[in-house]
């Protein structure tokens, strides 16, 4: 489809054999890398199946993410690994500008970019929503428990020991409430977002500098 771009590199006449070796290399690379979409698709399906079960968060988990760090890091690393394919975007756009089939090339690039963002945004949104639902339910239970203990504490007929035990129970419920209310539910970090966006934006910037900036100057 991009034969004019290849001929512009001198693959004509006696050099026409390199067109066919280039095609063979493209087929080889395609067969090796074509499984790349399996990663994000499998991750999306896995996260979707996982959220069908009841998610529980532990506010005191060592990962400081309610115990959901594994889910988050699998999604993020799958996305970052798959997004390295965006380094081929300048080459695709070069073929397009040199007379290739632009519609097919832009469609493929569009599917690639959409898959990059979908493999990151979808797991983030669905896991965060389910974890938020669980946390809200726990907070509501703790809130009701706090009010019940508080009402019992105001009973004038209870002795000092019972009142002390109820106040200690109030402090325990308050601590649990604060722990659940302050826990981070998903590793949505700024540096990860910059890596994700940069993996798509940087190749486009390089393409602009190499092919379009000289024409503007």
Backbone as numpy.savetxt, mean C-alpha at the origin, in Angstrom:
# Nx Ny Nz CAx CAy CAz Cx Cy Cz
5.87 -3.38 -32.86 5.06 -2.17 -32.86 5.91 -0.91 -32.86
7.11 -0.99 -32.33 7.99 0.18 -32.27 9.19 0.00 -33.19
8.98 -0.61 -34.33 10.06 -0.83 -35.28 10.73 0.47 -35.73
9.96 1.57 -35.95 10.65 2.83 -36.32 11.66 3.28 -35.27
11.34 3.09 -34.00 12.28 3.50 -32.95 13.54 2.65 -32.99
13.40 1.37 -33.30 14.56 0.49 -33.38 15.41 0.82 -34.61
14.76 1.11 -35.72 15.51 1.47 -36.93 16.25 2.79 -36.73
15.67 3.67 -35.93 16.33 4.94 -35.67 17.63 4.76 -34.89
17.78 3.61 -34.24 19.00 3.29 -33.52 20.03 2.58 -34.42
19.75 2.50 -35.73 20.70 1.89 -36.66 20.42 0.44 -36.98
19.25 -0.07 -36.58 18.92 -1.46 -36.84 18.26 -1.59 -38.21
18.98 -1.22 -39.21 18.51 -1.33 -40.60 19.60 -1.97 -41.44
19.23 -2.46 -42.60 20.23 -3.07 -43.47 20.89 -4.25 -42.82
22.22 -4.21 -42.74 22.94 -5.31 -42.10 22.65 -5.39 -40.60
22.16 -4.28 -40.04 21.86 -4.29 -38.61 20.45 -4.71 -38.29
19.68 -5.11 -39.34 18.29 -5.48 -39.10 18.16 -6.74 -38.24
19.24 -7.53 -38.20 19.18 -8.74 -37.38 18.97 -8.39 -35.91
19.45 -7.20 -35.53 19.31 -6.81 -34.12 17.86 -6.51 -33.75
17.02 -6.19 -34.76 15.60 -6.02 -34.47 15.02 -7.32 -33.95
15.40 -8.44 -34.60 14.85 -9.73 -34.18 15.45 -10.18 -32.86
16.73 -9.89 -32.63 17.31 -10.23 -31.32 16.67 -9.38 -30.21
16.31 -8.14 -30.55 15.62 -7.29 -29.57 14.24 -7.85 -29.27
13.54 -8.31 -30.31 12.23 -8.93 -30.09 12.36 -10.17 -29.22
13.38 -10.98 -29.49 13.59 -12.20 -28.71 13.88 -11.84 -27.25
14.68 -10.79 -27.07 14.99 -10.36 -25.69 13.72 -9.85 -25.00
12.87 -9.12 -25.73 11.62 -8.62 -25.15 10.71 -9.77 -24.74
10.65 -10.82 -25.56 9.84 -11.99 -25.22 10.39 -12.68 -23.97
11.71 -12.78 -23.91 12.34 -13.41 -22.75 12.04 -12.62 -21.47
12.26 -11.30 -21.53 12.00 -10.45 -20.36 10.52 -10.52 -19.98
9.65 -10.52 -20.99 8.21 -10.59 -20.71 7.83 -11.88 -20.02
8.43 -12.98 -20.45 8.11 -14.27 -19.83 8.63 -14.35 -18.40
9.74 -13.65 -18.12 10.31 -13.67 -16.77 9.52 -12.75 -15.84
9.14 -11.58 -16.34 8.52 -10.57 -15.49 7.00 -10.56 -15.55
6.40 -11.35 -16.43 4.95 -11.27 -16.60 4.19 -11.73 -15.36
4.85 -12.48 -14.47 4.18 -12.92 -13.25 4.11 -11.81 -12.22
4.64 -10.63 -12.54 4.69 -9.54 -11.57 3.33 -9.14 -11.04
2.28 -9.23 -11.87 0.95 -8.86 -11.42 0.40 -9.86 -10.41
1.00 -11.05 -10.33 0.52 -12.04 -9.37 0.69 -11.53 -7.94
1.80 -10.80 -7.69 2.08 -10.30 -6.35 0.99 -9.39 -5.81
0.72 -8.26 -6.47 -0.33 -7.37 -5.94 -1.72 -7.98 -5.96
-2.04 -8.78 -6.98 -3.37 -9.40 -7.04 -3.54 -10.38 -5.88
-2.50 -11.20 -5.63 -2.56 -12.15 -4.52 -2.67 -11.42 -3.19
-1.94 -10.32 -3.05 -2.00 -9.56 -1.80 -3.39 -9.00 -1.57
-3.99 -8.44 -2.62 -5.34 -7.88 -2.49 -6.34 -8.96 -2.10
-6.27 -10.12 -2.77 -7.20 -11.22 -2.45 -6.95 -11.75 -1.05
-5.67 -11.82 -0.64 -5.34 -12.31 0.69 -5.89 -11.37 1.77
-5.69 -10.08 1.59 -6.19 -9.11 2.57 -7.71 -9.14 2.61
-8.32 -9.29 1.44 -9.79 -9.35 1.40 -10.31 -10.56 2.16
-9.66 -11.70 1.99 -10.08 -12.90 2.71 -9.80 -12.77 4.20
-8.69 -12.13 4.54 -8.32 -11.98 5.94 -9.34 -11.13 6.69
-9.84 -10.09 6.04 -10.78 -9.19 6.72 -12.17 -9.80 6.86
-12.40 -10.97 6.29 -13.67 -11.65 6.52 -13.74 -12.21 7.94
-12.57 -12.38 8.57 -12.54 -12.81 9.97 -12.53 -11.58 10.87
-12.85 -11.79 12.12 -12.87 -10.69 13.07 -11.44 -10.30 13.45
-11.08 -9.05 13.14 -9.75 -8.57 13.48 -9.75 -8.06 14.92
-8.71 -8.42 15.65 -8.54 -7.92 17.00 -7.23 -7.15 17.08
-7.25 -6.03 17.78 -6.05 -5.23 17.94 -5.61 -5.27 19.39
-4.30 -5.28 19.58 -3.72 -5.29 20.92 -2.98 -3.97 21.11
-3.51 -3.04 21.90 -2.87 -1.72 22.03 -1.48 -1.78 22.66
-1.14 -2.87 23.35 0.16 -3.00 23.99 1.11 -3.89 23.20
0.77 -4.19 21.96 1.63 -5.05 21.14 2.97 -4.35 20.89
4.09 -5.09 20.89 5.42 -4.47 20.70 5.58 -3.69 19.40
4.79 -4.00 18.37 4.96 -3.28 17.10 4.33 -1.89 17.12
3.62 -1.55 18.21 2.96 -0.24 18.35 1.93 0.03 17.25
1.46 -1.04 16.64 0.47 -0.91 15.56 -0.71 -1.84 15.82
-0.95 -2.16 17.06 -2.07 -3.01 17.40 -1.89 -4.45 17.00
-0.66 -4.85 16.60 -0.42 -6.21 16.16 -0.70 -6.45 14.69
-0.94 -5.35 13.93 -1.28 -5.48 12.50 -0.10 -5.16 11.59
1.10 -5.10 12.16 2.25 -4.69 11.35 2.53 -5.66 10.20
2.33 -6.97 10.44 2.61 -7.95 9.38 1.72 -7.72 8.17
0.44 -7.45 8.43 -0.48 -7.19 7.32 -0.03 -5.96 6.55
0.33 -4.92 7.29 0.72 -3.67 6.64 2.01 -3.81 5.84
3.01 -4.43 6.42 4.30 -4.52 5.75 4.26 -5.44 4.54
3.45 -6.48 4.59 3.30 -7.34 3.40 2.74 -6.52 2.24
1.71 -5.74 2.50 1.10 -4.93 1.45 2.07 -3.88 0.92
2.75 -3.19 1.83 3.66 -2.12 1.42 4.83 -2.67 0.62
5.42 -3.75 1.09 6.59 -4.29 0.39 6.21 -4.90 -0.95
5.03 -5.50 -1.02 4.56 -5.99 -2.32 4.41 -4.84 -3.31
3.85 -3.73 -2.83 3.65 -2.57 -3.69 4.98 -2.00 -4.14
5.93 -1.83 -3.22 7.23 -1.26 -3.58 7.98 -2.16 -4.55
7.87 -3.47 -4.35 8.54 -4.40 -5.27 7.93 -4.31 -6.66
6.61 -4.29 -6.73 5.94 -4.23 -8.02 6.17 -2.88 -8.70
6.28 -1.81 -7.92 6.41 -0.48 -8.50 7.74 -0.26 -9.19
8.72 -1.16 -8.96 10.00 -1.01 -9.66 9.83 -1.16 -11.16
8.74 -1.79 -11.59 8.49 -1.92 -13.03 8.27 -0.56 -13.68
7.95 0.49 -12.88 7.74 1.82 -13.45 9.02 2.40 -14.03
10.18 1.80 -13.71 11.44 2.25 -14.31 11.46 2.01 -15.81
10.56 1.14 -16.30 10.48 0.90 -17.74 9.60 1.93 -18.44
8.92 2.79 -17.71 8.01 3.76 -18.33 8.71 4.70 -19.31
9.90 5.26 -18.98 10.56 6.11 -19.98 10.82 5.40 -21.31
11.20 4.11 -21.23 11.43 3.36 -22.47 10.13 3.18 -23.24
9.03 2.91 -22.53 7.75 2.76 -23.22 7.33 4.04 -23.90
7.48 5.17 -23.20 7.09 6.44 -23.79 8.02 6.84 -24.94
9.27 6.40 -24.86 10.18 6.67 -25.97 9.74 5.93 -27.21
9.37 4.65 -27.05 8.87 3.90 -28.18 7.60 4.54 -28.74
6.77 5.04 -27.85 5.53 5.67 -28.29 5.81 6.92 -29.09
6.74 7.76 -28.63 7.05 9.00 -29.33 7.78 8.75 -30.64
8.39 7.56 -30.78 9.14 7.25 -32.00 8.30 6.51 -33.03
7.00 6.46 -32.83 6.14 5.87 -33.85 5.52 4.57 -33.47
5.55 4.19 -32.19 4.91 2.95 -31.75 3.41 3.12 -31.63
2.75 2.07 -31.23 1.30 2.10 -31.04 1.02 2.74 -29.68
0.71 4.04 -29.69 0.60 4.81 -28.46 -0.53 4.31 -27.58
-1.66 3.92 -28.19 -2.82 3.52 -27.40 -2.50 2.31 -26.52
-1.84 1.31 -27.10 -1.50 0.11 -26.36 -0.48 0.42 -25.26
0.52 1.25 -25.60 1.57 1.58 -24.64 0.99 2.36 -23.47
0.17 3.36 -23.76 -0.41 4.17 -22.68 -1.40 3.35 -21.85
-2.11 2.43 -22.49 -3.02 1.57 -21.75 -2.25 0.67 -20.79
-1.15 0.08 -21.27 -0.33 -0.76 -20.40 0.27 0.03 -19.25
0.77 1.25 -19.55 1.35 2.08 -18.49 0.28 2.49 -17.49
-0.93 2.78 -17.98 -2.02 3.16 -17.08 -2.42 2.03 -16.16
-2.51 0.81 -16.71 -2.84 -0.36 -15.88 -1.77 -0.59 -14.82
-0.50 -0.40 -15.22 0.60 -0.58 -14.27 0.48 0.40 -13.11
0.28 1.68 -13.41 0.22 2.70 -12.37 -1.00 2.48 -11.47
-2.14 2.15 -12.07 -3.35 1.90 -11.27 -3.16 0.69 -10.34
-2.47 -0.34 -10.85 -2.22 -1.52 -10.02 -1.29 -1.19 -8.86
-0.30 -0.33 -9.11 0.62 0.09 -8.03 -0.16 0.73 -6.89
-1.02 1.68 -7.25 -1.76 2.38 -6.20 -2.84 1.50 -5.58
-3.48 0.63 -6.38 -4.53 -0.23 -5.85 -3.96 -1.23 -4.85
-2.77 -1.76 -5.13 -2.17 -2.75 -4.23 -1.76 -2.14 -2.90
-1.69 -0.81 -2.84 -1.35 -0.15 -1.58 -2.58 0.44 -0.91
-3.42 1.12 -1.68 -4.56 1.84 -1.10 -5.64 0.86 -0.63
-5.94 -0.18 -1.42 -7.02 -1.09 -1.05 -6.75 -1.81 0.27
-5.58 -2.48 0.44 -5.33 -3.12 1.74 -5.33 -2.12 2.89
-4.77 -0.93 2.65 -4.74 0.09 3.70 -6.14 0.46 4.14
-7.01 0.72 3.16 -8.37 1.17 3.48 -9.19 0.09 4.16
-9.15 -1.15 3.65 -10.03 -2.20 4.17 -9.57 -2.67 5.55
-8.25 -2.80 5.77 -7.76 -3.23 7.08 -7.98 -2.12 8.10
-7.72 -0.89 7.71 -7.93 0.22 8.64 -9.39 0.33 9.04
-10.30 0.10 8.08 -11.73 0.21 8.38 -12.17 -0.89 9.35
-11.72 -2.13 9.11 -12.11 -3.23 10.00 -11.50 -3.06 11.39
-10.25 -2.62 11.45 -9.62 -2.39 12.74 -10.30 -1.23 13.48
-10.71 -0.21 12.73 -11.41 0.92 13.34 -12.75 0.48 13.91
-13.45 -0.39 13.19 -14.73 -0.91 13.69 -14.53 -1.68 14.99
-13.48 -2.51 15.05 -13.21 -3.27 16.27 -12.86 -2.32 17.42
-12.01 -1.32 17.15 -11.63 -0.40 18.22 -12.83 0.40 18.72
-13.68 0.84 17.81 -14.86 1.60 18.24 -15.77 0.75 19.13
-15.89 -0.55 18.79 -16.73 -1.44 19.62 -16.13 -1.61 21.01
-14.79 -1.77 21.07 -14.13 -1.92 22.36 -14.26 -0.64 23.18
-14.08 0.51 22.54 -14.19 1.78 23.26 -15.60 1.99 23.80
-16.60 1.57 23.03 -17.97 1.71 23.50 -18.22 0.81 24.72
-17.69 -0.41 24.69 -17.83 -1.31 25.84 -17.14 -0.74 27.08
-15.94 -0.19 26.90 -15.21 0.39 28.03 -15.93 1.63 28.56
-16.52 2.39 27.65 -17.25 3.58 28.08 -18.45 3.20 28.95
-19.19 2.18 28.51 -20.34 1.72 29.29 -19.90 1.13 30.63
-18.81 0.36 30.59 -18.31 -0.22 31.84 -17.88 0.87 32.82
-17.26 1.93 32.31 -16.83 3.03 33.16 -18.01 3.71 33.84
-19.06 3.96 33.07 -20.24 4.62 33.63 -20.92 3.74 34.68
-20.96 2.43 34.44 -21.57 1.52 35.41 -20.80 1.51 36.72
-19.46 1.45 36.63 -18.65 1.46 37.85 -18.76 2.81 38.56
-18.81 3.86 37.77 -18.92 5.19 38.35 -20.22 5.36 39.13
-21.31 4.83 38.60 -22.59 4.90 39.31 -22.54 4.09 40.59
-21.87 2.92 40.52 -21.77 2.09 41.73 -20.88 2.74 42.78
-19.92 3.53 42.34 -19.02 4.21 43.28 -19.77 5.24 44.11
-20.80 5.83 43.55 -21.56 6.87 44.24 -22.60 6.32 45.22
-22.61 5.00 45.40 -23.56 4.38 46.33 -23.18 4.74 47.77
-24.06 5.41 48.53 -23.69 5.83 49.90 -23.62 4.68 50.88
-24.13 3.51 50.55 -24.18 2.39 51.49 -22.91 1.52 51.46
-22.00 1.77 50.53 -20.83 0.91 50.42 -19.76 1.35 51.43
-18.90 0.40 51.81 -17.83 0.72 52.75 -16.63 1.31 52.01
-15.64 1.75 52.78 -14.47 2.41 52.18 -13.66 1.45 51.30
-13.56 0.18 51.69 -12.79 -0.78 50.90 -13.45 -1.01 49.55
-14.77 -1.14 49.53 -15.47 -1.34 48.27 -15.32 -0.11 47.37
-15.39 1.08 48.00 -15.23 2.30 47.21 -13.83 2.39 46.62
-12.83 2.01 47.40 -11.45 2.03 46.90 -11.26 1.06 45.74
-11.83 -0.14 45.86 -11.72 -1.13 44.77 -12.40 -0.62 43.50
-13.52 0.04 43.65 -14.22 0.56 42.47 -13.44 1.69 41.81
-12.79 2.52 42.61 -11.99 3.60 42.02 -10.76 3.04 41.30
-10.17 2.00 41.86 -9.06 1.33 41.15 -9.56 0.71 39.85
-10.77 0.17 39.88 -11.34 -0.39 38.67 -11.60 0.70 37.64
-12.03 1.87 38.10 -12.23 3.00 37.19 -10.91 3.40 36.51
-9.83 3.42 37.28 -8.52 3.75 36.71 -8.08 2.72 35.68
-8.37 1.45 35.97 -8.01 0.39 35.00 -8.77 0.56 33.70
-10.07 0.80 33.80 -10.89 0.98 32.60 -10.43 2.22 31.83
-10.08 3.28 32.56 -9.62 4.51 31.90 -8.31 4.27 31.16
-7.40 3.50 31.77 -6.13 3.19 31.10 -6.38 2.38 29.84
-7.24 1.38 29.91 -7.56 0.58 28.72 -8.16 1.44 27.63
-9.03 2.34 28.03 -9.66 3.23 27.05 -8.61 4.10 26.36
-7.71 4.67 27.14 -6.66 5.52 26.57 -5.74 4.72 25.65
-5.43 3.48 26.04 -4.55 2.66 25.21 -5.19 2.34 23.86
-6.45 1.95 23.88 -7.14 1.65 22.62 -7.36 2.90 21.78
-7.60 4.00 22.45 -7.90 5.24 21.72 -6.67 5.83 21.04
-5.50 5.54 21.56 -4.27 6.15 21.04 -3.45 5.23 20.14
-3.84 3.96 20.02 -3.03 3.04 19.23 -3.13 3.36 17.75
-2.00 3.24 17.04 -2.00 3.37 15.58 -2.43 2.05 14.96
-3.33 2.14 14.00 -3.93 0.91 13.48 -3.23 0.36 12.25
-2.42 1.14 11.58 -1.83 0.66 10.33 -0.57 1.46 10.03
0.48 0.82 9.53 1.75 1.52 9.29 1.72 2.40 8.06
0.86 3.42 8.08 0.78 4.37 6.97 1.75 5.50 7.26
3.00 5.34 6.85 4.05 6.26 7.21 4.41 7.16 6.03
4.88 8.38 6.37 5.17 9.37 5.34 6.29 8.90 4.42
7.34 8.28 4.99 8.45 7.84 4.15 8.02 6.76 3.17
7.07 5.91 3.57 6.57 4.89 2.67 5.81 5.53 1.51
5.00 6.56 1.81 4.26 7.26 0.76 5.21 7.92 -0.23
6.29 8.52 0.26 7.26 9.15 -0.62 7.93 8.11 -1.53
8.24 6.95 -0.98 8.83 5.89 -1.80 7.85 5.43 -2.87
6.59 5.31 -2.49 5.57 4.84 -3.43 5.39 5.84 -4.57
5.20 7.11 -4.22 4.99 8.13 -5.25 6.26 8.32 -6.07
7.42 8.30 -5.41 8.68 8.49 -6.13 8.95 7.39 -7.13
8.53 6.18 -6.84 8.76 5.06 -7.75 8.04 5.27 -9.07
6.97 6.06 -9.08 6.23 6.35 -10.31 6.65 7.68 -10.91
6.87 8.69 -10.06 7.14 10.03 -10.53 8.55 10.17 -11.09
9.56 9.56 -10.42 10.94 9.74 -10.86 11.19 9.28 -12.29
10.72 8.09 -12.72 10.92 7.71 -14.12 10.30 8.70 -15.10
9.15 9.27 -14.74 8.52 10.26 -15.61 9.36 11.53 -15.70
9.97 11.91 -14.57 10.84 13.09 -14.58 12.06 12.83 -15.46
12.66 11.64 -15.33 13.81 11.30 -16.16 13.44 11.30 -17.64
12.24 10.79 -17.95 11.77 10.78 -19.32 11.64 12.20 -19.85
11.08 13.10 -19.05 10.89 14.49 -19.46 12.24 15.16 -19.71
13.21 14.90 -18.80 14.53 15.53 -18.94 15.24 15.03 -20.19
15.12 13.74 -20.47 15.89 13.14 -21.57 15.30 13.43 -22.93
13.95 13.42 -23.04 13.34 13.48 -24.37 12.67 14.80 -24.69
12.17 15.50 -23.70 11.39 16.70 -23.98 12.09 17.98 -23.61
12.90 17.97 -22.55 13.59 19.19 -22.13 14.54 19.71 -23.20
15.32 18.84 -23.90 16.19 19.38 -24.98 15.40 20.09 -26.06
14.19 19.63 -26.38 13.39 20.29 -27.41 12.91 21.67 -26.94
12.64 21.78 -25.64 12.19 23.06 -25.11 13.33 24.07 -25.09
14.56 23.57 -24.85 15.71 24.46 -24.82 16.12 24.85 -26.24
